[in-house]
Amino acid sequence: MTATAEPEVGTGEIGKARRRKEDARLITGATRWTDNMQLTGMLHMALLRSPAAHARITSIDVTEAARMPGVLTVLTGRDLADEQGSLPCAWPITEDMLAPPAPSLAVDRVNFAGEAVALVVARSAAEAHDALSAIDVDYEDLPVVLDMERALADDADLVHPDLGTNKSATWVFDSAEAGTGSDVDRAIADAEVVVERTFRQQRLIPAFMEPRSVVVDPSPDSVTMWSSTQVPHILRWMLSAVLGIPEHKIRVIAPDVGGGFGGKLQVTPEEVLTLLAARRLGKPVKWTESRTESMLSAHHGRDQVQRLTLAARRDGTVTGLKVDLLADMGAYLRLVSSGVPILGAFMFNAIYKFPAYRFTCTNVFTTKTPTDAYRGAGRPEATFAIERMMDELAAELGRDPLELREQNWIRHEEFPFTTVAGLTYDSGDYEAATARAKELFGYDELRREQAERRAADDPVQLGIGISTYTEMCGLAPSRVLGALRYAAGGWEHAAIRMLPTGKVELITGTSPHGQGHVTAWSQIVADRLGVPFEDVEVLHGDTRVSHRGMDSYGSRSLAVGGVAVVLAADKVLAKARTVAAHLMEVAEDDVEFTSGAFSVRGTSTTMALGDVVVAAHVAHNLPDGVEPGLDAEATYDPDNFSYPHGTHLCATEVDTQTGAVKIRSYVCVDDVGKVVNPLIVEGQVHGGLAQGIAQALFEEAVHDEGGTLTTATFADYLLPSAVDLPHFTTDRTETPATSNPLGVKGVGEAGTIASTPAVVNAVVDAVRHLGVTDVEMPCTPMRVWKAIHRGSTEGVPTNPGAGGGLGSITLDDPASPRGGAE
């Protein structure tokens, strides 16, 4: 995959296409993953997982396992019942939200296949795993709960009988009640055109490159945990809350972390159990999962049923949008499970000027692996739905779908713009991004070719897919998160240490796992302070080194953490200016700073920052009341989200005889505000595109009728490789954010958010003239072929409900690992 856009080079460090500092040691293996760690006397833990999706544990016999060679202890849920606590849910979205206890090790019953029921600690990993086979567990099967609509029926079997229902919570946003718009029911009743559709967001598995791993080293009065986590600071806080260990007695280190995509934004059962086992035995303990373990028990993403009603006038002007969402929580609420769907509430209206809007989300328990954040977390789901609906409205009206979007989007001169969902978009230029994308794509020429193929009844039809998106990034502000009942804040912290040798140490509260923070943060510091890029060392991911932080997720690192770095650097310069003025014996107002040196306005007198650092360090001649040193720290809590946007265009060729889909070309023009490092931006866009396209065409987590995950290996869960993906043509426009001093907006999730609807719209567009209005994701050849044949024999189908196959097809072969999707 290659980009056609040349890397842009700005003045100073900001904008330079620097290669990442991190890459050399990561690529060559000179790094330290959690599983590489070896501590003196370290033991190994393995977990026995339930094969049943829903069952009562009638007995567990660990006698034989405890006698196995090398085994030190075997523990069950009953052994740990008094000390393991309950895994946290940090987002009680409503006052009456139901959240069942979530033990790390099941005590009396299991509620999803893969839930841990016993643990073994042995001298080697092999001995620990061998002992698992000697544990004898008897289960009494209970009814499984798999379908969300059925789970909400009055006579439904219950996942957690003590709750009396499978509904966790219902959360509503109504523009009429919020005062941000008018009544949506009235808008629908008065509409000249009403489009209703039901879409399915299939269940996905984050499938990070590095499996999860935990090492715990206990001491008599404290504990150190190394974990492959995105959230070391949050993990430390939550471990203290769950286990009652004083927070200052816990140190969490996230060493090199091989990807996360939200899948490591979690407080996991395995982290709790490794810690408990280590404290019991008084020795270091390591746990590392297998790939199948990861796919079974690490949280999944997406899994929603989306019912949308869009109201419009006959001229194409949208007048109202109603969204009814069912979101599958799985068996338990994990850290932010409940809040992920409602993040999308603010994005269903997207870039369009809807005057009326209502969003209703019902969170449902099932006997499946818990869901939680996955790249984009609620916003890809929203963008998919509204971009599919805009295509459906265009088809209903016989309009070009791009022209219809342009008619309804926010114009560049209307920013800042307060949306019907209550957010204020600070800046944007959808016209510029779209014009550039059309030019690179050859939109008009492809439309002509499409018409020619249809006229010729070509067996390979051309489809053109569009996605014009925006997203809310930089998860903060803390006040907004508080209003949404989220337990934590959204601020970020940074500290700068100016060393007397001229080097700089930057401590950041963000915790990278592939994003390039070390490089980008070094560029920001070098640009701000005028020091060499190579002289900046970035420290992160250790709660003893970086004592404050809210970690990395939600495209917040640069827009929040990067700005904290700027503020800390500015504090360094403010103090340095005071010292420099004193040393040069001039008024502070006469001192300027450029290119790493202070100068006296109107003279040739200068003093390098490095000299000021030394002077401040030795403290021989400082102004009265000024403390030695130039170190500084800052905490930044933004006033608003940031809002990147862009236009993605996809051309697919669909073989109507086989259903095979080929992406012929893909063009995206993104606007992520000011760019710190264009190479990093390109990498983030490419990675995001791969994941979004994968949802559209390849990936799906499938459970059989007994609740067993049938896609628990990469032989069954299809991840695309480079050969499965097209060459991407990428470019950027730039409208700086006005909400932060860097002007940045965020890019980590943009490609994933935009690409899925672009691809699915292209697939549907290729065969719409054959009566197809939807293909359920992933758009496999079998699903496309069935949609074509159903459309051609039955005419344009309506979308049936969840029980009858969402979209325009129903899969016929439950024995297939993809439910007949191959």
Coordinates of C-alpha atoms in Angstrom, one line a residue, residues 82-525:
D82 CA -13.6 -13.5 49.5
E83 CA -10.7 -11.6 48.0
Q84 CA -11.1 -11.4 44.2
G85 CA -13.8 -8.7 44.3
S86 CA -15.7 -7.7 41.2
L87 CA -14.2 -6.4 37.9
P88 CA -15.1 -2.7 37.5
C89 CA -17.5 -1.0 35.2
A90 CA -16.4 2.7 35.1
W91 CA -19.4 4.0 33.2
P92 CA -22.8 3.7 34.8
I93 CA -24.7 5.4 32.0
T94 CA -28.0 5.7 33.9
E95 CA -28.9 5.8 37.5
D96 CA -30.8 2.5 37.2
M97 CA -28.2 0.7 35.1
L98 CA -28.0 -3.0 36.1
A99 CA -24.5 -4.4 36.5
P100 CA -24.1 -7.9 37.9
P101 CA -21.0 -8.9 39.9
A102 CA -18.2 -9.8 37.6
P103 CA -15.7 -12.3 39.3
S104 CA -12.3 -12.9 37.7
L105 CA -12.7 -16.6 38.5
A106 CA -16.2 -18.0 38.2
V107 CA -17.6 -19.2 41.6
D108 CA -21.0 -20.9 41.1
R109 CA -21.8 -20.5 37.4
V110 CA -20.3 -19.5 34.1
N111 CA -21.9 -17.1 31.7
F112 CA -19.9 -17.4 28.5
A113 CA -17.7 -20.0 26.8
G114 CA -14.2 -19.1 27.8
E115 CA -14.9 -17.8 31.3
A116 CA -12.1 -18.9 33.7
V117 CA -13.1 -21.5 36.3
A118 CA -9.7 -22.5 37.8
L119 CA -6.1 -21.5 37.8
V120 CA -2.9 -23.5 38.1
V121 CA 0.5 -22.1 39.1
A122 CA 3.5 -24.2 38.3
R123 CA 7.3 -23.9 37.8
S124 CA 7.0 -23.8 34.0
A125 CA 4.3 -22.8 31.6
A126 CA 4.2 -26.3 30.1
E127 CA 3.6 -27.9 33.5
A128 CA 0.9 -25.4 34.3
H129 CA -1.0 -26.2 31.1
D130 CA -0.5 -29.9 31.5
A131 CA -2.2 -29.7 34.9
L132 CA -5.3 -28.1 33.5
S133 CA -6.3 -31.4 31.9
A134 CA -6.4 -33.1 35.3
I135 CA -9.0 -30.7 36.7
D136 CA -12.4 -32.4 36.7
V137 CA -15.4 -29.9 36.4
D138 CA -19.0 -30.9 36.3
Y139 CA -21.4 -28.5 34.7
E140 CA -25.2 -28.4 34.7
D141 CA -26.2 -26.7 31.4
L142 CA -28.4 -23.7 31.5
P143 CA -30.2 -22.1 28.5
V144 CA -28.0 -19.9 26.4
V145 CA -29.1 -16.4 25.5
L146 CA -27.7 -15.3 22.1
D147 CA -30.3 -13.1 20.3
M148 CA -30.8 -9.6 21.7
E149 CA -34.4 -9.2 20.7
R150 CA -35.3 -12.6 22.1
A151 CA -33.4 -11.7 25.3
L152 CA -35.7 -8.8 25.9
A153 CA -38.9 -10.8 25.6
D154 CA -41.0 -11.2 28.7
D155 CA -40.5 -15.0 28.7
A156 CA -36.8 -14.9 27.9
D157 CA -34.2 -17.0 29.7
L158 CA -32.0 -14.9 31.9
V159 CA -28.3 -14.6 31.9
H160 CA -28.3 -13.3 35.5
P161 CA -31.5 -14.4 37.2
D162 CA -30.9 -12.1 40.2
L163 CA -31.3 -9.1 37.9
G164 CA -34.8 -10.2 36.8
T165 CA -34.1 -9.0 33.2
N166 CA -31.5 -9.1 30.4
K167 CA -31.7 -5.4 30.0
S168 CA -28.8 -3.5 31.6
A169 CA -29.9 0.0 30.7
T170 CA -31.7 2.2 28.2
W171 CA -30.2 5.6 27.4
V172 CA -32.0 8.3 25.4
F173 CA -31.0 11.5 23.8
D174 CA -33.9 13.6 22.4
S175 CA -33.1 16.9 20.7
A176 CA -36.5 18.3 21.6
E177 CA -36.0 17.6 25.3
A178 CA -32.3 18.8 25.2
G179 CA -33.3 22.0 23.4
T180 CA -30.9 21.3 20.5
G181 CA -33.6 20.6 17.9
S182 CA -37.2 19.9 17.2
D183 CA -39.5 16.8 17.8
V184 CA -38.4 13.9 15.6
D185 CA -41.8 12.2 15.6
R186 CA -43.4 15.3 14.2
A187 CA -40.6 15.5 11.6
I188 CA -41.3 11.9 10.5
A189 CA -45.0 12.4 10.4
D190 CA -44.7 15.5 8.3
A191 CA -42.0 14.1 6.0
E192 CA -42.5 13.8 2.2
V193 CA -40.0 10.8 2.2
V194 CA -39.3 8.4 5.0
V195 CA -36.5 5.7 4.7
E196 CA -36.4 2.9 7.3
R197 CA -33.6 0.5 7.5
T198 CA -32.1 -2.1 9.9
F199 CA -28.4 -2.7 9.9
R200 CA -26.2 -5.2 11.8
Q201 CA -22.8 -4.3 13.2
Q202 CA -21.3 -7.8 13.5
R203 CA -19.2 -8.8 16.4
L204 CA -15.5 -8.3 15.9
I205 CA -12.3 -9.4 17.7
P206 CA -9.5 -6.8 18.2
A207 CA -6.8 -9.4 17.2
F208 CA -3.9 -7.3 18.4
M209 CA -0.5 -8.6 17.3
E210 CA 0.9 -9.3 20.8
P211 CA -1.3 -11.5 22.9
R212 CA -2.0 -10.3 26.4
S213 CA 0.6 -11.0 29.1
V214 CA 1.0 -10.2 32.8
V215 CA 3.9 -10.5 35.2
V216 CA 3.5 -9.7 38.9
D217 CA 6.4 -9.4 41.3
P218 CA 5.2 -9.1 44.9
S219 CA 7.1 -7.9 47.9
P220 CA 6.0 -7.8 51.6
D221 CA 4.5 -4.3 51.3
S222 CA 4.0 -3.6 47.6
V223 CA 3.5 -5.2 44.2
T224 CA 4.8 -4.4 40.7
M225 CA 2.8 -5.5 37.7
W226 CA 4.0 -5.5 34.1
S227 CA 1.1 -5.8 31.7
S228 CA 0.5 -5.5 28.0
T229 CA -2.1 -2.8 28.6
Q230 CA -3.1 0.5 27.1
V231 CA -4.1 2.0 30.5
P232 CA -1.4 1.5 33.2
H233 CA -2.6 4.5 35.2
I234 CA -6.3 3.4 35.1
L235 CA -5.3 -0.2 35.7
R236 CA -3.4 0.8 38.9
W237 CA -6.4 2.8 40.2
M238 CA -8.9 0.0 39.4
L239 CA -6.7 -2.7 40.9
S240 CA -6.6 -0.8 44.2
A241 CA -10.4 -0.3 44.1
V242 CA -11.2 -4.0 43.3
L243 CA -8.6 -5.6 45.6
G244 CA -8.4 -3.1 48.4
I245 CA -4.6 -2.7 48.0
P246 CA -3.5 0.9 48.7
E247 CA -2.9 2.6 45.4
H248 CA 0.6 3.8 46.4
K249 CA 1.6 0.2 47.0
I250 CA 0.9 -0.8 43.4
R251 CA 3.3 0.0 40.5
V252 CA 2.1 -0.8 37.0
I253 CA 4.4 -0.8 34.0
A254 CA 3.3 -1.1 30.4
P255 CA 6.5 -2.0 28.6
D256 CA 6.6 -2.3 24.8
V257 CA 2.9 -3.1 23.9
G258 CA 2.3 -4.8 20.6
G259 CA -1.0 -3.2 19.6
G260 CA -4.3 -2.7 21.4
F261 CA -7.1 -1.2 19.2
G262 CA -9.1 -0.8 22.4
G263 CA -8.7 -4.5 23.2
K264 CA -6.2 -3.7 25.9
L265 CA -8.3 -0.8 27.3
Q266 CA -9.4 -3.0 30.1
V267 CA -8.9 -4.3 33.7
T268 CA -8.8 -8.0 33.0
P269 CA -9.6 -11.1 35.0
E270 CA -6.1 -12.3 34.3
E271 CA -4.4 -9.2 35.7
V272 CA -6.4 -9.7 39.0
L273 CA -5.7 -13.4 39.1
T274 CA -2.0 -13.1 38.4
L275 CA -1.7 -10.6 41.2
L276 CA -3.6 -12.7 43.7
A277 CA -1.6 -15.8 42.8
A278 CA 1.7 -14.0 43.2
R279 CA 0.7 -12.5 46.6
R280 CA -0.4 -15.9 47.8
L281 CA 2.8 -17.6 46.8
G282 CA 5.1 -14.7 47.6
K283 CA 6.9 -15.2 44.2
P284 CA 6.8 -13.6 40.8
V285 CA 4.1 -15.1 38.5
K286 CA 3.6 -14.8 34.8
W287 CA 0.6 -15.4 32.6
T288 CA 0.6 -15.2 28.8
E289 CA -2.4 -16.2 26.7
S290 CA -2.6 -18.3 23.6
R291 CA -4.2 -16.8 20.5
T292 CA -7.3 -18.9 21.0
E293 CA -7.5 -17.8 24.6
S294 CA -7.3 -14.2 23.4
M295 CA -10.1 -14.7 20.9
L296 CA -12.3 -16.5 23.4
S297 CA -11.9 -14.3 26.5
A298 CA -10.4 -10.9 25.6
H299 CA -13.3 -8.6 25.0
H300 CA -15.0 -8.3 21.6
G301 CA -16.2 -5.2 19.8
R302 CA -19.2 -3.8 18.0
D303 CA -22.2 -6.2 17.9
Q304 CA -25.2 -4.0 17.5
V305 CA -28.6 -4.0 15.8
Q306 CA -29.3 -0.5 14.4
R307 CA -32.8 0.6 13.3
L308 CA -32.9 4.0 11.7
T309 CA -35.7 6.1 10.3
L310 CA -34.7 9.1 8.2
A311 CA -37.2 11.8 7.2
A312 CA -36.6 14.2 4.3
R313 CA -38.3 16.5 1.8
R314 CA -38.7 15.4 -1.8
D315 CA -36.0 17.9 -2.7
G316 CA -33.5 15.9 -0.6
T317 CA -33.3 18.1 2.5
V318 CA -33.1 15.9 5.6
T319 CA -35.6 16.8 8.3
G320 CA -35.3 14.2 11.0
L321 CA -33.4 11.1 12.2
K322 CA -34.5 8.5 14.7
V323 CA -32.1 5.8 15.9
D324 CA -33.0 2.7 17.9
L325 CA -30.1 0.7 19.0
L326 CA -29.7 -2.7 20.6
A327 CA -26.1 -3.2 21.9
D328 CA -24.8 -6.6 23.0
M329 CA -22.8 -6.3 26.3
G330 CA -22.1 -10.0 26.4
A331 CA -22.2 -11.7 29.8
Y332 CA -20.8 -8.9 31.9
L333 CA -20.1 -5.2 31.9
R334 CA -16.3 -4.5 31.5
L335 CA -14.5 -1.2 32.0
V336 CA -16.5 1.0 29.5
S337 CA -18.8 -1.6 27.9
S338 CA -21.9 0.3 28.7
G339 CA -20.7 3.7 27.4
V340 CA -19.3 2.6 24.1
P341 CA -22.7 2.6 22.2
I342 CA -23.7 6.0 23.6
L343 CA -20.5 7.6 22.2
G344 CA -22.1 7.0 18.9
A345 CA -25.1 9.0 20.0
F346 CA -23.3 12.2 19.2
M347 CA -22.2 11.1 15.7
F348 CA -25.2 9.6 14.0
N349 CA -26.1 13.1 12.8
A350 CA -22.5 13.2 11.4
I351 CA -21.8 16.3 9.2
Y352 CA -25.4 16.9 8.3
K353 CA -27.8 19.6 9.4
F354 CA -30.6 17.5 10.9
P355 CA -33.2 19.7 12.7
A356 CA -34.7 16.8 14.7
Y357 CA -33.0 13.8 16.3
R358 CA -33.7 11.1 18.8
F359 CA -31.3 8.3 19.8
T360 CA -32.3 5.4 22.0
C361 CA -29.9 2.7 23.1
T362 CA -30.7 -0.5 25.0
N363 CA -27.8 -2.5 26.4
V364 CA -28.5 -6.2 26.6
F365 CA -26.9 -9.1 28.4
T366 CA -26.2 -12.3 26.5
T367 CA -24.2 -15.5 27.2
K368 CA -21.3 -14.3 25.0
T369 CA -17.9 -12.9 25.6
P370 CA -18.2 -9.3 27.0
T371 CA -17.9 -6.5 24.5
D372 CA -16.1 -3.2 25.0
A373 CA -14.1 -0.6 23.1
Y374 CA -12.8 -1.5 19.7
R375 CA -11.0 1.0 17.4
G376 CA -13.4 4.0 17.1
A377 CA -15.7 2.8 20.0
G378 CA -19.2 3.7 19.0
R379 CA -18.3 6.2 16.3
P380 CA -17.6 3.7 13.5
E381 CA -21.0 2.2 14.2
A382 CA -22.7 5.6 13.9
T383 CA -20.8 6.6 10.8
F384 CA -21.6 3.3 9.1
A385 CA -25.3 3.7 9.8
I386 CA -25.8 7.3 8.7
E387 CA -23.6 6.9 5.6
R388 CA -25.6 3.9 4.5
M389 CA -28.8 5.8 5.1
M390 CA -27.7 8.7 3.0
D391 CA -27.1 6.3 0.1
E392 CA -30.5 4.8 0.7
L393 CA -32.1 8.2 0.6
A394 CA -30.3 9.0 -2.6
A395 CA -31.5 5.8 -4.2
E396 CA -35.1 6.5 -3.1
L397 CA -34.9 10.0 -4.7
G398 CA -32.9 9.0 -7.7
R399 CA -30.1 11.4 -6.7
D400 CA -26.4 11.2 -7.0
P401 CA -25.4 10.3 -3.4
L402 CA -22.5 12.7 -3.3
E403 CA -24.6 15.6 -4.4
L404 CA -27.2 14.7 -1.8
R405 CA -24.6 14.8 0.9
E406 CA -23.3 18.2 -0.2
Q407 CA -26.8 19.5 -0.1
N408 CA -27.2 18.6 3.6
W409 CA -23.7 19.0 5.1
I410 CA -22.4 21.9 7.2
R411 CA -20.8 24.5 4.9
H412 CA -17.3 25.7 5.7
E413 CA -18.5 29.3 6.4
E414 CA -21.0 28.0 9.0
F415 CA -18.3 26.9 11.5
P416 CA -18.3 26.9 14.5
F417 CA -21.5 24.9 14.2
T418 CA -23.6 23.4 17.0
T419 CA -25.2 20.2 16.0
V420 CA -28.6 18.7 16.8
A421 CA -26.7 16.4 19.2
G422 CA -25.4 19.3 21.1
L423 CA -21.8 19.3 20.1
T424 CA -20.0 22.4 18.7
Y425 CA -17.8 21.5 15.7
D426 CA -15.1 24.2 15.8
S427 CA -13.7 24.0 12.3
G428 CA -14.0 22.0 9.0
D429 CA -14.1 22.2 5.3
Y430 CA -16.0 19.3 3.8
E431 CA -16.2 20.9 0.4
A432 CA -12.4 21.0 0.1
A433 CA -11.8 17.4 1.2
T434 CA -14.5 16.1 -1.1
A435 CA -13.4 18.1 -4.1
R436 CA -9.8 16.8 -3.7
A437 CA -11.1 13.2 -3.3
K438 CA -13.3 13.4 -6.4
E439 CA -10.3 14.7 -8.4
L440 CA -8.0 11.9 -7.2
F441 CA -10.7 9.2 -7.7
G442 CA -11.9 10.3 -11.1
Y443 CA -15.5 10.2 -9.8
D444 CA -17.3 11.4 -12.9
E445 CA -15.4 9.0 -15.2
L446 CA -16.2 6.1 -13.0
R447 CA -19.9 6.9 -13.0
R448 CA -19.8 6.9 -16.8
E449 CA -18.1 3.5 -16.8
Q450 CA -20.7 2.2 -14.3
A451 CA -23.5 3.3 -16.6
E452 CA -21.8 1.6 -19.6
R453 CA -21.4 -1.7 -17.7
R454 CA -25.0 -1.7 -16.6
A455 CA -26.2 -1.0 -20.1
A456 CA -24.0 -3.9 -21.4
D457 CA -25.2 -6.2 -18.7
D458 CA -21.6 -6.9 -17.8
P459 CA -21.3 -9.9 -15.4
V460 CA -18.8 -7.8 -13.4
Q461 CA -20.5 -4.7 -12.2
L462 CA -18.9 -1.5 -10.9
G463 CA -19.9 0.1 -7.6
I464 CA -19.0 3.4 -6.1
G465 CA -19.0 3.9 -2.4
I466 CA -18.9 7.2 -0.5
S467 CA -18.2 8.0 3.1
T468 CA -18.1 11.7 4.3
Y469 CA -17.4 11.5 8.0
T470 CA -16.5 13.4 11.1
E471 CA -15.7 12.1 14.5
M472 CA -15.3 13.3 18.1
C473 CA -11.7 12.8 19.2
G474 CA -9.6 13.7 22.1
L475 CA -11.8 12.0 24.7
A476 CA -12.3 14.7 27.3
P477 CA -13.4 17.3 28.4
S478 CA -13.7 16.1 31.9
R479 CA -16.9 18.1 32.5
V480 CA -18.6 16.4 29.6
L481 CA -17.5 13.0 30.7
G482 CA -18.8 13.7 34.1
A483 CA -22.2 14.8 32.7
L484 CA -22.3 11.4 30.9
R485 CA -21.6 9.7 34.3
Y486 CA -18.2 8.4 33.3
A487 CA -16.1 7.7 36.4
A488 CA -12.8 9.3 35.3
G489 CA -11.7 12.6 33.8
G490 CA -10.3 13.3 30.3
W491 CA -7.3 15.5 31.2
E492 CA -3.7 14.6 30.5
H493 CA -0.4 15.3 32.2
A494 CA 3.2 16.0 31.0
A495 CA 6.4 17.0 32.7
I496 CA 9.7 18.2 31.3
R497 CA 13.1 17.8 33.0
M498 CA 15.8 20.1 31.7
L499 CA 19.1 18.3 32.4
P500 CA 22.3 20.3 32.9
T501 CA 24.0 18.6 30.0
G502 CA 21.5 20.1 27.6
K503 CA 19.4 17.0 27.2
V504 CA 15.6 16.9 27.9
E505 CA 13.5 14.2 29.5
L506 CA 9.8 14.3 28.8
I507 CA 7.4 12.4 31.0
T508 CA 4.0 11.8 29.5
G509 CA 0.8 10.3 30.9
T510 CA -0.1 8.8 27.5
S511 CA 0.9 5.2 27.1
P512 CA 1.7 4.3 23.5
H513 CA 1.2 0.9 21.9
G514 CA 2.3 1.6 18.3
Q515 CA 1.2 5.2 17.7
G516 CA 4.7 6.8 17.6
H517 CA 4.4 9.0 20.7
V518 CA 8.1 9.0 21.3
T519 CA 8.8 10.5 17.9
A520 CA 6.0 13.0 17.8
W521 CA 6.4 14.1 21.4
S522 CA 10.2 14.6 20.7
Q523 CA 9.3 16.8 17.7
I524 CA 6.9 18.9 19.7
V525 CA 9.5 19.5 22.4

